[in-house]
Amino acid sequence: MAVLPIKPKPFFEDKNRAFWNLQSLGWFGALVLRGLSGLANSQPISFLVPVLISTVTGYSLTLLMAVIFRALLKQRPFVTWVVSIAVVLVAATAAAVIDAWVFSTQNRASDTAGLQLFLGAFYINITLLGAWSALYYAINFFLTIEEQADQLQRLENQASSAQLAMLRYQLNPHFLFNTLNSISTLVLLKQTERANAMLSRLSSFLRYTLINEPTAQVTLSQEVETLKLYLEIEKMRFEDRLRPVFEIDPAVSRARLPSLLLQPLVENAIKYAVTPKEEGAEISITAQPAGENVRIIVSDTGPGLNETEVRPKTSMGVGLANIRDRLFQAFGERQSLETRSTPGGGFSVIIEMPHVTEEQAKVAA
């Protein structure tokens, strides 16, 4: 039984919990640092009492400051900065008064003047509270940037999904009209069995296209089965003139690719190779490993680019442009699409894409 890796949750996933963790750890660290510093300077153990009271005071004041700062985050920058500085000054003054009073109460015999005690405490507290405030705003700025980046990523993903769906729905529907016309003709000729068989195959093909999400990826073996459904429909129209050949290496049968990626290529091969030739043509679909990639070749024995009525080299209607865009959406720069025409006739489309299985896709996600 495979053990799924445990993914740690982001520290700031729960902002409230993250605040309390940082607040507690930060002030505990300040307490330890000030305590160790005093002990290192030969201060008595009683020195820890005012340090503890000062820490509790700072902890409490920063909780109030956090409430004020949270409200100020929604204000204009000028208001935020001016009020924040005023809040820090007031809080530092209050903390300094408390610290000076605690020290003078504990050390009544001390010759240190009250103003001197206040200024010393004020310097320490303004430093601590100023650093706390800067860190508070820095973290909130970071979280705001992260939220905006996440929102932008979600919008990009939505746009990408919409584009992928649009590309899927751009698939040439001519075969559907041709098939329905063929079924209508068979019905008029009272060839009921053939009409039923074609309608059943068309239903199976359309069911597949409707069940699968337009942005989904399928295995190469599933894509091949869909192509066979499509070709069975077309073969009832063209009979022996359409001769499909499949050569799929089992090593790449589980490679994933966008659904219905190859159907436009086969459709164009039928349009430009089978339809114009009386004897028809052979259409071959081969797939094999190519290093860490998968190489898929859709070729035909039609006229290629050598006769007067030829298919465009760089775009076959929606076909090639659609496939280029869908490949780029799925694999980025790690894919390629190339077209070739042999001198004696024939046309090939060669696709190379990363060999990614369903297990690898889940791990990457």
Short mmCIF file of C-alpha atoms in Angstrom, two decimals:
data_model
loop_
_atom_site.label_atom_id
_atom_site.label_comp_id
_atom_site.label_asym_id
_atom_site.label_seq_id
_atom_site.Cartn_x
_atom_site.Cartn_y
_atom_site.Cartn_z
CA MET A 1 0.00 0.00 0.00
CA ALA A 2 1.50 3.29 -1.12
CA VAL A 3 1.95 5.96 1.51
CA LEU A 4 1.00 9.40 0.32
CA PRO A 5 3.53 12.11 1.21
CA ILE A 6 2.38 14.54 3.92
CA LYS A 7 2.43 18.07 2.60
CA PRO A 8 3.07 20.67 5.33
CA LYS A 9 0.48 23.40 5.55
CA PRO A 10 1.64 26.96 4.82
CA PHE A 11 2.48 28.86 8.00
CA PHE A 12 0.13 31.72 7.12
CA GLU A 13 -2.74 29.50 5.94
CA ASP A 14 -4.51 30.35 9.22
CA LYS A 15 -3.66 34.02 9.74
CA ASN A 16 -5.14 34.19 13.24
CA ARG A 17 -3.09 31.21 14.43
CA ALA A 18 0.04 32.56 12.75
CA PHE A 19 -0.40 35.94 14.52
CA TRP A 20 -0.68 34.36 17.97
CA ASN A 21 2.29 32.08 17.30
CA LEU A 22 4.48 34.96 16.20
CA GLN A 23 3.21 37.23 18.98
CA SER A 24 3.95 34.69 21.69
CA LEU A 25 7.29 33.51 20.29
CA GLY A 26 8.46 37.08 19.63
CA TRP A 27 7.79 38.41 23.10
CA PHE A 28 9.08 35.24 24.74
CA GLY A 29 12.28 35.70 22.75
CA ALA A 30 12.50 39.33 23.88
CA LEU A 31 12.03 38.22 27.49
CA VAL A 32 14.78 35.61 27.24
CA LEU A 33 17.16 37.99 25.46
CA ARG A 34 16.71 40.83 27.96
CA GLY A 35 16.90 38.43 30.90
CA LEU A 36 20.11 36.78 29.71
CA SER A 37 21.61 40.18 28.91
CA GLY A 38 20.91 41.42 32.45
CA LEU A 39 22.27 38.28 34.08
CA ALA A 40 25.38 38.47 31.90
CA ASN A 41 25.92 41.99 33.23
CA SER A 42 25.86 40.71 36.84
CA GLN A 43 22.33 41.89 37.57
CA PRO A 44 20.57 40.19 40.53
CA ILE A 45 17.78 37.65 39.95
CA SER A 46 15.29 40.30 41.06
CA PHE A 47 16.15 42.10 37.80
CA LEU A 48 13.91 39.57 36.03
CA VAL A 49 10.77 40.95 37.75
CA PRO A 50 10.69 44.32 35.92
CA VAL A 51 11.77 42.55 32.72
CA LEU A 52 8.81 40.17 33.05
CA ILE A 53 6.40 43.03 33.78
CA SER A 54 7.80 45.00 30.84
CA THR A 55 7.31 42.00 28.55
CA VAL A 56 3.72 41.48 29.69
CA THR A 57 3.09 45.21 29.18
CA GLY A 58 4.55 45.09 25.67
CA TYR A 59 2.57 41.94 24.85
CA SER A 60 -0.68 43.57 25.97
CA LEU A 61 -0.02 46.90 24.26
CA THR A 62 0.83 45.23 20.94
CA LEU A 63 -2.48 43.36 21.05
CA LEU A 64 -4.25 46.73 21.19
CA MET A 65 -1.93 48.08 18.49
CA ALA A 66 -2.77 45.11 16.26
CA VAL A 67 -6.47 45.96 16.47
CA ILE A 68 -5.76 49.58 15.51
CA PHE A 69 -3.30 48.65 12.74
CA ARG A 70 -5.79 46.19 11.27
CA ALA A 71 -8.29 49.01 10.88
CA LEU A 72 -5.59 51.35 9.50
CA LEU A 73 -4.69 48.87 6.73
CA LYS A 74 -7.93 49.85 4.98
CA GLN A 75 -7.18 53.58 5.14
CA ARG A 76 -5.22 55.80 2.79
CA PRO A 77 -1.42 55.43 3.11
CA PHE A 78 -0.96 58.93 4.59
CA VAL A 79 -3.54 58.28 7.32
CA THR A 80 -2.07 54.84 8.00
CA TRP A 81 1.48 56.13 8.45
CA VAL A 82 0.63 59.20 10.55
CA VAL A 83 -1.74 57.37 12.91
CA SER A 84 0.59 54.37 13.17
CA ILE A 85 3.52 56.56 14.24
CA ALA A 86 1.29 58.31 16.78
CA VAL A 87 0.11 54.95 18.14
CA VAL A 88 3.69 53.69 18.51
CA LEU A 89 4.72 56.88 20.35
CA VAL A 90 1.75 56.68 22.73
CA ALA A 91 2.30 52.98 23.38
CA ALA A 92 6.04 53.49 23.97
CA THR A 93 5.29 56.35 26.36
CA ALA A 94 2.78 54.23 28.31
CA ALA A 95 5.20 51.31 28.48
CA ALA A 96 8.05 53.61 29.57
CA VAL A 97 5.93 55.10 32.38
CA ILE A 98 5.05 51.62 33.65
CA ASP A 99 8.65 50.39 33.39
CA ALA A 100 10.02 53.49 35.19
CA TRP A 101 7.43 53.18 37.95
CA VAL A 102 8.18 49.44 38.45
CA PHE A 103 11.94 50.08 38.58
CA SER A 104 11.63 53.00 41.02
CA THR A 105 9.26 50.99 43.23
CA GLN A 106 11.62 48.04 43.33
CA ASN A 107 14.75 50.18 43.79
CA ARG A 108 13.71 52.96 46.15
CA ALA A 109 17.31 53.52 47.24
CA SER A 110 18.46 54.18 43.68
CA ASP A 111 19.79 57.65 42.86
CA THR A 112 18.58 57.49 39.26
CA ALA A 113 16.28 60.39 38.46
CA GLY A 114 12.72 59.76 37.30
CA LEU A 115 13.25 61.51 33.96
CA GLN A 116 16.39 59.48 33.32
CA LEU A 117 14.51 56.26 34.09
CA PHE A 118 11.67 57.30 31.77
CA LEU A 119 14.00 58.19 28.87
CA GLY A 120 15.91 54.93 29.19
CA ALA A 121 12.70 52.89 29.28
CA PHE A 122 11.26 54.96 26.43
CA TYR A 123 14.30 54.24 24.24
CA ILE A 124 14.00 50.48 24.82
CA ASN A 125 10.23 50.42 24.26
CA ILE A 126 10.24 52.65 21.18
CA THR A 127 12.81 50.29 19.67
CA LEU A 128 10.81 47.16 20.51
CA LEU A 129 7.40 48.55 19.54
CA GLY A 130 8.78 50.20 16.41
CA ALA A 131 10.33 46.90 15.32
CA TRP A 132 7.09 45.06 16.16
CA SER A 133 5.06 47.56 14.09
CA ALA A 134 7.44 47.35 11.14
CA LEU A 135 7.26 43.56 11.23
CA TYR A 136 3.46 43.64 11.49
CA TYR A 137 3.10 45.82 8.42
CA ALA A 138 5.79 43.90 6.52
CA ILE A 139 4.01 40.59 7.10
CA ASN A 140 0.65 42.06 6.13
CA PHE A 141 2.19 43.56 2.99
CA PHE A 142 3.68 40.16 2.15
CA LEU A 143 0.32 38.43 2.72
CA THR A 144 -1.45 41.02 0.56
CA ILE A 145 1.03 40.42 -2.26
CA GLU A 146 0.58 36.65 -1.84
CA GLU A 147 -3.21 36.98 -1.98
CA GLN A 148 -3.00 39.13 -5.10
CA ALA A 149 -0.61 36.62 -6.68
CA ASP A 150 -2.95 33.74 -5.79
CA GLN A 151 -5.90 35.64 -7.18
CA LEU A 152 -3.97 36.40 -10.37
CA GLN A 153 -3.01 32.72 -10.62
CA ARG A 154 -6.63 31.69 -10.21
CA LEU A 155 -7.70 34.14 -12.90
CA GLU A 156 -4.95 32.87 -15.21
CA ASN A 157 -6.02 29.28 -14.56
CA GLN A 158 -9.62 30.19 -15.29
CA ALA A 159 -8.56 31.94 -18.48
CA SER A 160 -6.40 28.96 -19.43
CA SER A 161 -9.26 26.55 -18.76
CA ALA A 162 -11.62 28.72 -20.79
CA GLN A 163 -9.11 28.83 -23.64
CA LEU A 164 -8.64 25.06 -23.52
CA ALA A 165 -12.40 24.57 -23.56
CA MET A 166 -12.71 26.94 -26.50
CA LEU A 167 -10.00 25.07 -28.36
CA ARG A 168 -11.73 21.74 -27.70
CA TYR A 169 -15.04 23.07 -28.94
CA GLN A 170 -13.38 24.42 -32.09
CA LEU A 171 -12.95 20.87 -33.38
CA ASN A 172 -14.26 20.72 -36.94
CA PRO A 173 -17.89 19.54 -36.79
CA HIS A 174 -18.08 18.73 -40.51
CA PHE A 175 -17.78 15.04 -39.86
CA LEU A 176 -20.92 15.26 -37.68
CA PHE A 177 -22.92 16.84 -40.49
CA ASN A 178 -21.50 14.37 -43.00
CA THR A 179 -22.35 11.46 -40.73
CA LEU A 180 -25.90 12.68 -40.18
CA ASN A 181 -26.31 13.14 -43.93
CA SER A 182 -25.00 9.61 -44.50
CA ILE A 183 -27.44 8.24 -41.92
CA SER A 184 -30.27 10.15 -43.60
CA THR A 185 -29.27 8.69 -46.97
CA LEU A 186 -29.15 5.16 -45.58
CA VAL A 187 -32.61 5.62 -44.07
CA LEU A 188 -33.98 6.82 -47.42
CA LEU A 189 -32.40 3.81 -49.13
CA LYS A 190 -34.03 1.62 -46.44
CA GLN A 191 -30.62 0.32 -45.30
CA THR A 192 -31.81 0.29 -41.72
CA GLU A 193 -29.10 -1.96 -40.27
CA ARG A 194 -26.26 0.17 -41.59
CA ALA A 195 -28.04 3.35 -40.48
CA ASN A 196 -28.50 1.93 -36.97
CA ALA A 197 -24.87 0.81 -36.81
CA MET A 198 -23.60 4.25 -37.85
CA LEU A 199 -25.96 5.98 -35.43
CA SER A 200 -24.81 3.70 -32.60
CA ARG A 201 -21.14 4.46 -33.29
CA LEU A 202 -21.84 8.17 -33.57
CA SER A 203 -23.66 8.03 -30.24
CA SER A 204 -20.68 6.30 -28.58
CA PHE A 205 -18.27 8.89 -29.96
CA LEU A 206 -20.41 11.85 -28.90
CA ARG A 207 -20.94 10.31 -25.46
CA TYR A 208 -17.17 10.23 -24.99
CA THR A 209 -16.76 13.86 -26.03
CA LEU A 210 -19.52 14.97 -23.65
CA ILE A 211 -18.40 12.89 -20.65
CA ASN A 212 -14.82 14.13 -20.71
CA GLU A 213 -14.12 17.64 -19.49
CA PRO A 214 -12.85 19.91 -22.28
CA THR A 215 -9.71 20.61 -20.25
CA ALA A 216 -9.14 16.98 -19.23
CA GLN A 217 -6.20 14.83 -20.20
CA VAL A 218 -6.54 11.16 -21.14
CA THR A 219 -4.12 8.31 -21.68
CA LEU A 220 -2.85 7.63 -25.18
CA SER A 221 -4.66 4.27 -25.18
CA GLN A 222 -7.96 6.05 -24.42
CA GLU A 223 -7.28 8.55 -27.19
CA VAL A 224 -6.61 5.70 -29.62
CA GLU A 225 -9.89 3.97 -28.68
CA THR A 226 -11.72 7.22 -29.37
CA LEU A 227 -9.99 7.55 -32.73
CA LYS A 228 -11.07 4.03 -33.59
CA LEU A 229 -14.68 4.96 -32.80
CA TYR A 230 -14.35 8.00 -35.04
CA LEU A 231 -12.75 6.00 -37.85
CA GLU A 232 -15.44 3.31 -37.67
CA ILE A 233 -17.98 6.02 -38.40
CA GLU A 234 -15.94 7.38 -41.30
CA LYS A 235 -15.22 3.90 -42.62
CA MET A 236 -18.93 3.33 -43.10
CA ARG A 237 -18.87 6.34 -45.41
CA PHE A 238 -15.65 5.61 -47.28
CA GLU A 239 -15.55 1.80 -46.89
CA ASP A 240 -12.33 0.36 -48.37
CA ARG A 241 -11.09 3.77 -49.48
CA LEU A 242 -10.22 4.52 -45.84
CA ARG A 243 -7.49 2.25 -44.51
CA PRO A 244 -6.43 3.09 -40.92
CA VAL A 245 -3.32 1.56 -39.33
CA PHE A 246 -2.37 1.83 -35.65
CA GLU A 247 1.12 1.15 -34.30
CA ILE A 248 1.16 2.09 -30.61
CA ASP A 249 4.15 1.05 -28.53
CA PRO A 250 2.85 -0.36 -25.19
CA ALA A 251 5.61 1.61 -23.41
CA VAL A 252 3.78 4.88 -24.13
CA SER A 253 0.17 3.70 -23.93
CA ARG A 254 -0.30 5.36 -20.51
CA ALA A 255 1.19 8.71 -21.52
CA ARG A 256 -1.26 11.55 -20.97
CA LEU A 257 -2.34 14.12 -23.55
CA PRO A 258 -5.27 16.51 -24.05
CA SER A 259 -8.41 14.62 -25.04
CA LEU A 260 -9.32 14.58 -28.74
CA LEU A 261 -5.92 16.04 -29.63
CA LEU A 262 -5.38 13.71 -32.60
CA GLN A 263 -8.91 13.70 -34.03
CA PRO A 264 -8.45 16.90 -36.10
CA LEU A 265 -5.30 15.43 -37.68
CA VAL A 266 -7.13 12.28 -38.73
CA GLU A 267 -10.06 14.37 -39.94
CA ASN A 268 -7.75 16.48 -42.10
CA ALA A 269 -6.06 13.36 -43.43
CA ILE A 270 -9.47 12.07 -44.52
CA LYS A 271 -10.33 15.43 -46.07
CA TYR A 272 -7.08 15.91 -48.00
CA ALA A 273 -5.96 12.34 -48.65
CA VAL A 274 -8.96 9.98 -48.75
CA THR A 275 -11.69 12.20 -50.21
CA PRO A 276 -9.88 13.50 -53.36
CA LYS A 277 -8.46 10.10 -54.43
CA GLU A 278 -10.65 7.46 -55.99
CA GLU A 279 -8.60 4.67 -54.47
CA GLY A 280 -8.57 6.42 -51.10
CA ALA A 281 -5.53 6.41 -48.84
CA GLU A 282 -3.96 4.79 -45.84
CA ILE A 283 -3.87 6.73 -42.57
CA SER A 284 -1.39 5.54 -39.99
CA ILE A 285 -1.14 6.59 -36.36
CA THR A 286 2.10 5.58 -34.65
CA ALA A 287 3.38 6.33 -31.16
CA GLN A 288 6.74 5.41 -29.67
CA PRO A 289 9.20 6.55 -27.01
CA ALA A 290 11.68 9.29 -27.94
CA GLY A 291 14.03 9.56 -24.98
CA GLU A 292 11.97 11.08 -22.17
CA ASN A 293 9.31 12.16 -24.67
CA VAL A 294 6.57 10.51 -26.67
CA ARG A 295 6.62 10.84 -30.45
CA ILE A 296 3.25 10.57 -32.19
CA ILE A 297 3.05 10.55 -35.99
CA VAL A 298 -0.16 10.86 -37.99
CA SER A 299 0.57 10.27 -41.66
CA ASP A 300 -1.32 9.48 -44.85
CA THR A 301 -0.56 8.30 -48.37
CA GLY A 302 -2.47 11.15 -50.02
CA PRO A 303 -1.14 13.79 -52.44
CA GLY A 304 0.69 15.71 -49.72
CA LEU A 305 1.95 19.07 -50.99
CA ASN A 306 2.79 17.89 -54.48
CA GLU A 307 -0.44 18.31 -56.41
CA THR A 308 -2.40 21.37 -57.45
CA GLU A 309 -5.05 21.11 -54.76
CA VAL A 310 -2.98 20.83 -51.62
CA ARG A 311 -3.57 21.42 -47.97
CA PRO A 312 -1.96 24.52 -46.44
CA LYS A 313 1.45 23.76 -44.98
CA THR A 314 1.24 25.83 -41.82
CA SER A 315 -2.44 25.51 -40.96
CA MET A 316 -5.23 23.10 -41.86
CA GLY A 317 -8.23 25.23 -40.95
CA VAL A 318 -8.65 25.03 -37.21
CA GLY A 319 -6.72 21.74 -37.06
CA LEU A 320 -3.01 22.50 -36.69
CA ALA A 321 -3.47 25.87 -35.02
CA ASN A 322 -5.82 24.24 -32.51
CA ILE A 323 -3.37 21.45 -31.74
CA ARG A 324 -0.40 23.80 -31.41
CA ASP A 325 -2.31 25.92 -28.89
CA ARG A 326 -3.56 22.92 -26.90
CA LEU A 327 -0.07 21.39 -26.77
CA PHE A 328 1.37 24.68 -25.53
CA GLN A 329 -1.36 25.02 -22.92
CA ALA A 330 -0.69 21.49 -21.67
CA PHE A 331 3.13 21.27 -21.86
CA GLY A 332 4.49 24.78 -22.44
CA GLU A 333 7.78 24.80 -24.33
CA ARG A 334 8.38 21.08 -23.72
CA GLN A 335 6.57 20.03 -26.90
CA SER A 336 6.89 20.39 -30.65
CA LEU A 337 4.75 19.94 -33.73
CA GLU A 338 6.24 19.45 -37.18
CA THR A 339 4.72 18.79 -40.62
CA ARG A 340 6.40 16.90 -43.45
CA SER A 341 5.49 16.10 -47.05
CA THR A 342 7.38 13.43 -48.98
CA PRO A 343 8.26 13.97 -52.68
CA GLY A 344 6.31 10.90 -53.83
CA GLY A 345 3.18 11.95 -51.98
CA GLY A 346 2.02 11.65 -48.41
CA PHE A 347 1.80 14.02 -45.51
CA SER A 348 2.87 13.59 -41.87
CA VAL A 349 2.35 15.49 -38.65
CA ILE A 350 4.90 14.71 -35.94
CA ILE A 351 4.19 15.57 -32.32
CA GLU A 352 6.67 15.28 -29.47
CA MET A 353 5.56 15.83 -25.89
CA PRO A 354 6.73 14.84 -22.39
CA HIS A 355 6.01 11.27 -21.35
CA VAL A 356 3.87 11.99 -18.28
CA THR A 357 1.80 9.19 -16.73
CA GLU A 358 -1.21 9.62 -14.43
CA GLU A 359 0.91 8.74 -11.36
CA GLN A 360 3.52 11.36 -12.26
CA ALA A 361 0.78 13.95 -12.86
CA LYS A 362 -0.68 13.29 -9.39
CA VAL A 363 2.72 13.59 -7.71
CA ALA A 364 3.42 16.86 -9.54
CA ALA A 365 0.05 18.22 -8.45
#
